[in-house]
PDB file of N, CA, C and O in Angstrom:
ATOM      1  N   UNK A   1     -16.029 216.093 130.820  1.00  0.00           N
ATOM      2  CA  UNK A   1     -17.102 216.129 129.856  1.00  0.00           C
ATOM      3  C   UNK A   1     -18.237 215.205 130.262  1.00  0.00           C
ATOM      4  O   UNK A   1     -18.318 214.737 131.391  1.00  0.00           O
ATOM      5  N   UNK A   2     -19.113 214.971 129.354  1.00  0.00           N
ATOM      6  CA  UNK A   2     -20.281 214.128 129.616  1.00  0.00           C
ATOM      7  C   UNK A   2     -19.909 212.688 129.927  1.00  0.00           C
ATOM      8  O   UNK A   2     -20.577 212.040 130.721  1.00  0.00           O
ATOM      9  N   UNK A   3     -18.852 212.188 129.288  1.00  0.00           N
ATOM     10  CA  UNK A   3     -18.443 210.806 129.549  1.00  0.00           C
ATOM     11  C   UNK A   3     -17.983 210.645 130.991  1.00  0.00           C
ATOM     12  O   UNK A   3     -18.337 209.669 131.654  1.00  0.00           O
ATOM     13  N   UNK A   4     -17.216 211.606 131.493  1.00  0.00           N
ATOM     14  CA  UNK A   4     -16.750 211.526 132.881  1.00  0.00           C
ATOM     15  C   UNK A   4     -17.926 211.619 133.845  1.00  0.00           C
ATOM     16  O   UNK A   4     -17.982 210.886 134.834  1.00  0.00           O
ATOM     17  N   UNK A   5     -18.880 212.486 133.563  1.00  0.00           N
ATOM     18  CA  UNK A   5     -20.072 212.595 134.411  1.00  0.00           C
ATOM     19  C   UNK A   5     -20.864 211.295 134.400  1.00  0.00           C
ATOM     20  O   UNK A   5     -21.355 210.849 135.435  1.00  0.00           O
ATOM     21  N   UNK A   6     -20.986 210.694 133.223  1.00  0.00           N
ATOM     22  CA  UNK A   6     -21.699 209.416 133.115  1.00  0.00           C
ATOM     23  C   UNK A   6     -20.986 208.342 133.926  1.00  0.00           C
ATOM     24  O   UNK A   6     -21.624 207.565 134.640  1.00  0.00           O
ATOM     25  N   UNK A   7     -19.654 208.293 133.836  1.00  0.00           N
ATOM     26  CA  UNK A   7     -18.884 207.301 134.590  1.00  0.00           C
ATOM     27  C   UNK A   7     -19.066 207.501 136.089  1.00  0.00           C
ATOM     28  O   UNK A   7     -19.207 206.524 136.839  1.00  0.00           O
ATOM     29  N   UNK A   8     -19.088 208.740 136.542  1.00  0.00           N
ATOM     30  CA  UNK A   8     -19.291 209.010 137.972  1.00  0.00           C
ATOM     31  C   UNK A   8     -20.688 208.598 138.432  1.00  0.00           C
ATOM     32  O   UNK A   8     -20.848 208.026 139.510  1.00  0.00           O
ATOM     33  N   UNK A   9     -21.689 208.856 137.613  1.00  0.00           N
ATOM     34  CA  UNK A   9     -23.053 208.458 137.951  1.00  0.00           C
ATOM     35  C   UNK A   9     -23.184 206.937 137.998  1.00  0.00           C
ATOM     36  O   UNK A   9     -23.772 206.376 138.933  1.00  0.00           O
ATOM     37  N   UNK A  10     -22.606 206.267 137.019  1.00  0.00           N
ATOM     38  CA  UNK A  10     -22.641 204.800 136.993  1.00  0.00           C
ATOM     39  C   UNK A  10     -21.897 204.236 138.199  1.00  0.00           C
ATOM     40  O   UNK A  10     -22.309 203.234 138.783  1.00  0.00           O
ATOM     41  N   UNK A  11     -20.815 204.896 138.603  1.00  0.00           N
ATOM     42  CA  UNK A  11     -20.068 204.467 139.792  1.00  0.00           C
ATOM     43  C   UNK A  11     -20.973 204.529 141.037  1.00  0.00           C
ATOM     44  O   UNK A  11     -20.950 203.617 141.869  1.00  0.00           O
ATOM     45  N   UNK A  12     -21.774 205.576 141.133  1.00  0.00           N
ATOM     46  CA  UNK A  12     -22.697 205.706 142.271  1.00  0.00           C
ATOM     47  C   UNK A  12     -23.768 204.610 142.243  1.00  0.00           C
ATOM     48  O   UNK A  12     -24.110 204.049 143.282  1.00  0.00           O
ATOM     49  N   UNK A  13     -24.274 204.327 141.049  1.00  0.00           N
ATOM     50  CA  UNK A  13     -25.255 203.241 140.915  1.00  0.00           C
ATOM     51  C   UNK A  13     -24.615 201.920 141.325  1.00  0.00           C
ATOM     52  O   UNK A  13     -25.235 201.110 142.022  1.00  0.00           O
ATOM     53  N   UNK A  14     -23.372 201.708 140.895  1.00  0.00           N
ATOM     54  CA  UNK A  14     -22.654 200.479 141.244  1.00  0.00           C
ATOM     55  C   UNK A  14     -22.551 200.329 142.762  1.00  0.00           C
ATOM     56  O   UNK A  14     -22.796 199.247 143.309  1.00  0.00           O
ATOM     57  N   UNK A  15     -22.214 201.406 143.450  1.00  0.00           N
ATOM     58  CA  UNK A  15     -22.106 201.354 144.902  1.00  0.00           C
ATOM     59  C   UNK A  15     -23.428 201.037 145.571  1.00  0.00           C
ATOM     60  O   UNK A  15     -23.503 200.190 146.470  1.00  0.00           O
ATOM     61  N   UNK A  16     -24.486 201.705 145.128  1.00  0.00           N
ATOM     62  CA  UNK A  16     -25.810 201.450 145.706  1.00  0.00           C
ATOM     63  C   UNK A  16     -26.255 200.024 145.418  1.00  0.00           C
ATOM     64  O   UNK A  16     -26.784 199.341 146.306  1.00  0.00           O
ATOM     65  N   UNK A  17     -26.032 199.567 144.197  1.00  0.00           N
ATOM     66  CA  UNK A  17     -26.423 198.200 143.833  1.00  0.00           C
ATOM     67  C   UNK A  17     -25.667 197.179 144.679  1.00  0.00           C
ATOM     68  O   UNK A  17     -26.238 196.180 145.112  1.00  0.00           O
ATOM     69  N   UNK A  18     -24.392 197.434 144.902  1.00  0.00           N
ATOM     70  CA  UNK A  18     -23.605 196.531 145.738  1.00  0.00           C
ATOM     71  C   UNK A  18     -24.114 196.503 147.171  1.00  0.00           C
ATOM     72  O   UNK A  18     -24.236 195.431 147.776  1.00  0.00           O
ATOM     73  N   UNK A  19     -24.427 197.675 147.711  1.00  0.00           N
ATOM     74  CA  UNK A  19     -24.941 197.758 149.082  1.00  0.00           C
ATOM     75  C   UNK A  19     -26.283 197.066 149.243  1.00  0.00           C
ATOM     76  O   UNK A  19     -26.610 196.580 150.325  1.00  0.00           O
ATOM     77  N   UNK A  20     -27.065 197.028 148.164  1.00  0.00           N
ATOM     78  CA  UNK A  20     -28.401 196.439 148.217  1.00  0.00           C
ATOM     79  C   UNK A  20     -28.447 195.024 147.643  1.00  0.00           C
ATOM     80  O   UNK A  20     -29.533 194.482 147.410  1.00  0.00           O
ATOM     81  N   UNK A  21     -27.294 194.431 147.406  1.00  0.00           N
ATOM     82  CA  UNK A  21     -27.182 193.062 146.885  1.00  0.00           C
ATOM     83  C   UNK A  21     -27.898 192.867 145.552  1.00  0.00           C
ATOM     84  O   UNK A  21     -28.471 191.818 145.288  1.00  0.00           O
ATOM     85  N   UNK A  22     -27.851 193.877 144.720  1.00  0.00           N
ATOM     86  CA  UNK A  22     -28.392 193.788 143.356  1.00  0.00           C
ATOM     87  C   UNK A  22     -27.231 193.380 142.453  1.00  0.00           C
ATOM     88  O   UNK A  22     -26.619 194.204 141.785  1.00  0.00           O
ATOM     89  N   UNK A  23     -26.920 192.092 142.485  1.00  0.00           N
ATOM     90  CA  UNK A  23     -25.682 191.591 141.889  1.00  0.00           C
ATOM     91  C   UNK A  23     -25.543 191.877 140.400  1.00  0.00           C
ATOM     92  O   UNK A  23     -24.477 192.292 139.941  1.00  0.00           O
ATOM     93  N   UNK A  24     -26.591 191.636 139.629  1.00  0.00           N
ATOM     94  CA  UNK A  24     -26.498 191.844 138.185  1.00  0.00           C
ATOM     95  C   UNK A  24     -26.289 193.324 137.858  1.00  0.00           C
ATOM     96  O   UNK A  24     -25.459 193.669 137.015  1.00  0.00           O
ATOM     97  N   UNK A  25     -27.021 194.201 138.523  1.00  0.00           N
ATOM     98  CA  UNK A  25     -26.859 195.637 138.290  1.00  0.00           C
ATOM     99  C   UNK A  25     -25.469 196.085 138.740  1.00  0.00           C
ATOM    100  O   UNK A  25     -24.829 196.889 138.066  1.00  0.00           O
ATOM    101  N   UNK A  26     -24.997 195.569 139.845  1.00  0.00           N
ATOM    102  CA  UNK A  26     -23.658 195.902 140.332  1.00  0.00           C
ATOM    103  C   UNK A  26     -22.596 195.494 139.309  1.00  0.00           C
ATOM    104  O   UNK A  26     -21.702 196.273 138.981  1.00  0.00           O
ATOM    105  N   UNK A  27     -22.711 194.287 138.795  1.00  0.00           N
ATOM    106  CA  UNK A  27     -21.746 193.775 137.820  1.00  0.00           C
ATOM    107  C   UNK A  27     -21.789 194.597 136.523  1.00  0.00           C
ATOM    108  O   UNK A  27     -20.754 195.023 136.010  1.00  0.00           O
ATOM    109  N   UNK A  28     -22.987 194.847 136.018  1.00  0.00           N
ATOM    110  CA  UNK A  28     -23.123 195.616 134.775  1.00  0.00           C
ATOM    111  C   UNK A  28     -22.657 197.055 134.950  1.00  0.00           C
ATOM    112  O   UNK A  28     -22.077 197.641 134.029  1.00  0.00           O
ATOM    113  N   UNK A  29     -22.882 197.622 136.112  1.00  0.00           N
ATOM    114  CA  UNK A  29     -22.415 198.979 136.395  1.00  0.00           C
ATOM    115  C   UNK A  29     -20.894 199.047 136.370  1.00  0.00           C
ATOM    116  O   UNK A  29     -20.316 199.985 135.818  1.00  0.00           O
ATOM    117  N   UNK A  30     -20.252 198.058 136.964  1.00  0.00           N
ATOM    118  CA  UNK A  30     -18.792 198.030 136.970  1.00  0.00           C
ATOM    119  C   UNK A  30     -18.219 197.921 135.572  1.00  0.00           C
ATOM    120  O   UNK A  30     -17.252 198.613 135.224  1.00  0.00           O
ATOM    121  N   UNK A  31     -18.818 197.085 134.759  1.00  0.00           N
ATOM    122  CA  UNK A  31     -18.355 196.919 133.376  1.00  0.00           C
ATOM    123  C   UNK A  31     -18.556 198.216 132.592  1.00  0.00           C
ATOM    124  O   UNK A  31     -17.659 198.668 131.883  1.00  0.00           O
ATOM    125  N   UNK A  32     -19.728 198.824 132.740  1.00  0.00           N
ATOM    126  CA  UNK A  32     -20.007 200.071 132.026  1.00  0.00           C
ATOM    127  C   UNK A  32     -19.077 201.183 132.483  1.00  0.00           C
ATOM    128  O   UNK A  32     -18.555 201.939 131.657  1.00  0.00           O
ATOM    129  N   UNK A  33     -18.842 201.278 133.769  1.00  0.00           N
ATOM    130  CA  UNK A  33     -17.936 202.316 134.279  1.00  0.00           C
ATOM    131  C   UNK A  33     -16.548 202.171 133.660  1.00  0.00           C
ATOM    132  O   UNK A  33     -15.963 203.150 133.176  1.00  0.00           O
ATOM    133  N   UNK A  34     -16.024 200.967 133.658  1.00  0.00           N
ATOM    134  CA  UNK A  34     -14.705 200.735 133.056  1.00  0.00           C
ATOM    135  C   UNK A  34     -14.697 201.070 131.571  1.00  0.00           C
ATOM    136  O   UNK A  34     -13.749 201.671 131.060  1.00  0.00           O
ATOM    137  N   UNK A  35     -15.754 200.686 130.886  1.00  0.00           N
ATOM    138  CA  UNK A  35     -15.846 200.952 129.450  1.00  0.00           C
ATOM    139  C   UNK A  35     -15.911 202.450 129.172  1.00  0.00           C
ATOM    140  O   UNK A  35     -15.251 202.951 128.261  1.00  0.00           O
ATOM    141  N   UNK A  36     -16.667 203.176 129.959  1.00  0.00           N
ATOM    142  CA  UNK A  36     -16.768 204.621 129.777  1.00  0.00           C
ATOM    143  C   UNK A  36     -15.433 205.308 130.012  1.00  0.00           C
ATOM    144  O   UNK A  36     -15.114 206.293 129.352  1.00  0.00           O
ATOM    145  N   UNK A  37     -14.649 204.789 130.939  1.00  0.00           N
ATOM    146  CA  UNK A  37     -13.357 205.401 131.243  1.00  0.00           C
ATOM    147  C   UNK A  37     -12.266 205.004 130.243  1.00  0.00           C
ATOM    148  O   UNK A  37     -11.341 205.769 130.009  1.00  0.00           O
ATOM    149  N   UNK A  38     -12.373 203.819 129.662  1.00  0.00           N
ATOM    150  CA  UNK A  38     -11.285 203.337 128.800  1.00  0.00           C
ATOM    151  C   UNK A  38     -11.577 203.486 127.309  1.00  0.00           C
ATOM    152  O   UNK A  38     -10.679 203.834 126.544  1.00  0.00           O
ATOM    153  N   UNK A  39     -12.790 203.202 126.889  1.00  0.00           N
ATOM    154  CA  UNK A  39     -13.139 203.263 125.460  1.00  0.00           C
ATOM    155  C   UNK A  39     -14.614 203.623 125.312  1.00  0.00           C
ATOM    156  O   UNK A  39     -15.434 202.783 124.947  1.00  0.00           O
ATOM    157  N   UNK A  40     -14.955 204.862 125.618  1.00  0.00           N
ATOM    158  CA  UNK A  40     -16.365 205.242 125.618  1.00  0.00           C
ATOM    159  C   UNK A  40     -17.057 205.069 124.273  1.00  0.00           C
ATOM    160  O   UNK A  40     -18.266 204.835 124.231  1.00  0.00           O
ATOM    161  N   UNK A  41     -16.311 205.134 123.199  1.00  0.00           N
ATOM    162  CA  UNK A  41     -16.918 204.969 121.876  1.00  0.00           C
ATOM    163  C   UNK A  41     -17.354 203.536 121.621  1.00  0.00           C
ATOM    164  O   UNK A  41     -18.067 203.267 120.651  1.00  0.00           O
ATOM    165  N   UNK A  42     -16.960 202.620 122.492  1.00  0.00           N
ATOM    166  CA  UNK A  42     -17.335 201.213 122.358  1.00  0.00           C
ATOM    167  C   UNK A  42     -18.216 200.742 123.511  1.00  0.00           C
ATOM    168  O   UNK A  42     -18.313 199.550 123.795  1.00  0.00           O
ATOM    169  N   UNK A  43     -18.885 201.681 124.172  1.00  0.00           N
ATOM    170  CA  UNK A  43     -19.653 201.373 125.384  1.00  0.00           C
ATOM    171  C   UNK A  43     -21.070 200.879 125.117  1.00  0.00           C
ATOM    172  O   UNK A  43     -21.765 200.490 126.055  1.00  0.00           O
ATOM    173  N   UNK A  44     -21.512 200.861 123.865  1.00  0.00           N
ATOM    174  CA  UNK A  44     -22.915 200.515 123.575  1.00  0.00           C
ATOM    175  C   UNK A  44     -23.338 199.156 124.140  1.00  0.00           C
ATOM    176  O   UNK A  44     -24.407 199.059 124.763  1.00  0.00           O
ATOM    177  N   UNK A  45     -22.562 198.079 123.970  1.00  0.00           N
ATOM    178  CA  UNK A  45     -22.999 196.795 124.547  1.00  0.00           C
ATOM    179  C   UNK A  45     -23.081 196.829 126.080  1.00  0.00           C
ATOM    180  O   UNK A  45     -24.029 196.286 126.668  1.00  0.00           O
ATOM    181  N   UNK A  46     -22.130 197.488 126.716  1.00  0.00           N
ATOM    182  CA  UNK A  46     -22.150 197.592 128.177  1.00  0.00           C
ATOM    183  C   UNK A  46     -23.335 198.443 128.631  1.00  0.00           C
ATOM    184  O   UNK A  46     -23.963 198.145 129.647  1.00  0.00           O
ATOM    185  N   UNK A  47     -23.647 199.487 127.872  1.00  0.00           N
ATOM    186  CA  UNK A  47     -24.792 200.327 128.201  1.00  0.00           C
ATOM    187  C   UNK A  47     -26.096 199.546 128.050  1.00  0.00           C
ATOM    188  O   UNK A  47     -26.999 199.666 128.885  1.00  0.00           O
ATOM    189  N   UNK A  48     -26.193 198.726 127.024  1.00  0.00           N
ATOM    190  CA  UNK A  48     -27.399 197.905 126.825  1.00  0.00           C
ATOM    191  C   UNK A  48     -27.581 196.925 127.980  1.00  0.00           C
ATOM    192  O   UNK A  48     -28.701 196.740 128.481  1.00  0.00           O
ATOM    193  N   UNK A  49     -26.496 196.297 128.429  1.00  0.00           N
ATOM    194  CA  UNK A  49     -26.578 195.358 129.554  1.00  0.00           C
ATOM    195  C   UNK A  49     -26.965 196.084 130.838  1.00  0.00           C
ATOM    196  O   UNK A  49     -27.788 195.587 131.625  1.00  0.00           O
ATOM    197  N   UNK A  50     -26.391 197.267 131.056  1.00  0.00           N
ATOM    198  CA  UNK A  50     -26.732 198.090 132.219  1.00  0.00           C
ATOM    199  C   UNK A  50     -28.209 198.456 132.186  1.00  0.00           C
ATOM    200  O   UNK A  50     -28.908 198.355 133.197  1.00  0.00           O
ATOM    201  N   UNK A  51     -28.690 198.879 131.021  1.00  0.00           N
ATOM    202  CA  UNK A  51     -30.088 199.263 130.856  1.00  0.00           C
ATOM    203  C   UNK A  51     -31.025 198.102 131.202  1.00  0.00           C
ATOM    204  O   UNK A  51     -32.023 198.278 131.905  1.00  0.00           O
ATOM    205  N   UNK A  52     -30.687 196.915 130.737  1.00  0.00           N
ATOM    206  CA  UNK A  52     -31.499 195.730 131.026  1.00  0.00           C
ATOM    207  C   UNK A  52     -31.497 195.418 132.521  1.00  0.00           C
ATOM    208  O   UNK A  52     -32.547 195.138 133.112  1.00  0.00           O
ATOM    209  N   UNK A  53     -30.318 195.463 133.137  1.00  0.00           N
ATOM    210  CA  UNK A  53     -30.220 195.174 134.571  1.00  0.00           C
ATOM    211  C   UNK A  53     -30.976 196.206 135.395  1.00  0.00           C
ATOM    212  O   UNK A  53     -31.675 195.860 136.355  1.00  0.00           O
ATOM    213  N   UNK A  54     -30.868 197.475 135.017  1.00  0.00           N
ATOM    214  CA  UNK A  54     -31.587 198.529 135.736  1.00  0.00           C
ATOM    215  C   UNK A  54     -33.095 198.359 135.567  1.00  0.00           C
ATOM    216  O   UNK A  54     -33.852 198.489 136.541  1.00  0.00           O
ATOM    217  N   UNK A  55     -33.546 198.050 134.369  1.00  0.00           N
ATOM    218  CA  UNK A  55     -34.974 197.834 134.125  1.00  0.00           C
ATOM    219  C   UNK A  55     -35.502 196.672 134.963  1.00  0.00           C
ATOM    220  O   UNK A  55     -36.617 196.739 135.498  1.00  0.00           O
ATOM    221  N   UNK A  56     -34.710 195.615 135.100  1.00  0.00           N
ATOM    222  CA  UNK A  56     -35.110 194.463 135.907  1.00  0.00           C
ATOM    223  C   UNK A  56     -35.314 194.871 137.362  1.00  0.00           C
ATOM    224  O   UNK A  56     -36.308 194.496 137.996  1.00  0.00           O
ATOM    225  N   UNK A  57     -34.381 195.651 137.897  1.00  0.00           N
ATOM    226  CA  UNK A  57     -34.477 196.110 139.285  1.00  0.00           C
ATOM    227  C   UNK A  57     -35.691 197.017 139.462  1.00  0.00           C
ATOM    228  O   UNK A  57     -36.454 196.875 140.422  1.00  0.00           O
ATOM    229  N   UNK A  58     -35.879 197.948 138.531  1.00  0.00           N
ATOM    230  CA  UNK A  58     -37.009 198.871 138.640  1.00  0.00           C
ATOM    231  C   UNK A  58     -38.348 198.138 138.521  1.00  0.00           C
ATOM    232  O   UNK A  58     -39.292 198.452 139.259  1.00  0.00           O
ATOM    233  N   UNK A  59     -38.426 197.168 137.627  1.00  0.00           N
ATOM    234  CA  UNK A  59     -39.654 196.374 137.495  1.00  0.00           C
ATOM    235  C   UNK A  59     -39.946 195.608 138.777  1.00  0.00           C
ATOM    236  O   UNK A  59     -41.100 195.541 139.221  1.00  0.00           O
ATOM    237  N   UNK A  60     -38.914 195.038 139.362  1.00  0.00           N
ATOM    238  CA  UNK A  60     -39.099 194.297 140.615  1.00  0.00           C
ATOM    239  C   UNK A  60     -39.564 195.228 141.734  1.00  0.00           C
ATOM    240  O   UNK A  60     -40.428 194.854 142.538  1.00  0.00           O
ATOM    241  N   UNK A  61     -39.032 196.434 141.761  1.00  0.00           N
ATOM    242  CA  UNK A  61     -39.431 197.396 142.788  1.00  0.00           C
ATOM    243  C   UNK A  61     -40.885 197.820 142.602  1.00  0.00           C
ATOM    244  O   UNK A  61     -41.622 197.970 143.581  1.00  0.00           O
ATOM    245  N   UNK A  62     -41.293 197.982 141.354  1.00  0.00           N
ATOM    246  CA  UNK A  62     -42.671 198.397 141.076  1.00  0.00           C
ATOM    247  C   UNK A  62     -43.683 197.313 141.440  1.00  0.00           C
ATOM    248  O   UNK A  62     -44.803 197.616 141.838  1.00  0.00           O
ATOM    249  N   UNK A  63     -43.304 196.063 141.265  1.00  0.00           N
ATOM    250  CA  UNK A  63     -44.250 194.965 141.484  1.00  0.00           C
ATOM    251  C   UNK A  63     -44.107 194.317 142.855  1.00  0.00           C
ATOM    252  O   UNK A  63     -44.827 193.380 143.149  1.00  0.00           O
ATOM    253  N   UNK A  64     -43.190 194.813 143.651  1.00  0.00           N
ATOM    254  CA  UNK A  64     -42.962 194.231 144.974  1.00  0.00           C
ATOM    255  C   UNK A  64     -44.195 194.421 145.854  1.00  0.00           C
ATOM    256  O   UNK A  64     -44.889 195.429 145.801  1.00  0.00           O
ATOM    257  N   UNK A  65     -44.462 193.434 146.661  1.00  0.00           N
ATOM    258  CA  UNK A  65     -45.548 193.494 147.626  1.00  0.00           C
ATOM    259  C   UNK A  65     -45.132 194.456 148.731  1.00  0.00           C
ATOM    260  O   UNK A  65     -44.105 194.255 149.376  1.00  0.00           O
ATOM    261  N   UNK A  66     -45.927 195.509 148.991  1.00  0.00           N
ATOM    262  CA  UNK A  66     -45.552 196.469 150.051  1.00  0.00           C
ATOM    263  C   UNK A  66     -45.350 195.786 151.403  1.00  0.00           C
ATOM    264  O   UNK A  66     -44.598 196.283 152.228  1.00  0.00           O
ATOM    265  N   UNK A  67     -45.970 194.655 151.617  1.00  0.00           N
ATOM    266  CA  UNK A  67     -45.787 193.933 152.871  1.00  0.00           C
ATOM    267  C   UNK A  67     -44.410 193.323 153.020  1.00  0.00           C
ATOM    268  O   UNK A  67     -43.994 192.950 154.115  1.00  0.00           O
ATOM    269  N   UNK A  68     -43.689 193.208 151.911  1.00  0.00           N
ATOM    270  CA  UNK A  68     -42.346 192.627 151.944  1.00  0.00           C
ATOM    271  C   UNK A  68     -41.286 193.644 152.347  1.00  0.00           C
ATOM    272  O   UNK A  68     -40.137 193.300 152.524  1.00  0.00           O
ATOM    273  N   UNK A  69     -41.647 194.890 152.463  1.00  0.00           N
ATOM    274  CA  UNK A  69     -40.646 195.942 152.733  1.00  0.00           C
ATOM    275  C   UNK A  69     -40.370 196.106 154.166  1.00  0.00           C
ATOM    276  O   UNK A  69     -40.715 195.955 155.123  1.00  0.00           O
TER     277      UNK A  69
END
C-alpha cells in the first residue's frame, strides 16, 4: 500500500543522504522509515522531523554558491 511505498522512498532518501554526508537528513530518514514500517499511524512526529531536515538540505542547495560545486 501507500505506507510501504512511502517507506521505500524514505529508504532511498536515507541512502542518498548517507552517501552525501547529510547527517541530519540521514538520521531522520532512518527514524521515519522504521516508524512507517512499525507504527505508521504514529509517524507524524518523525515525518515532521524529516520534513524539517529535508527543507534544510534543499534550502542549502538553493543558496549554495555555484563556485563551491
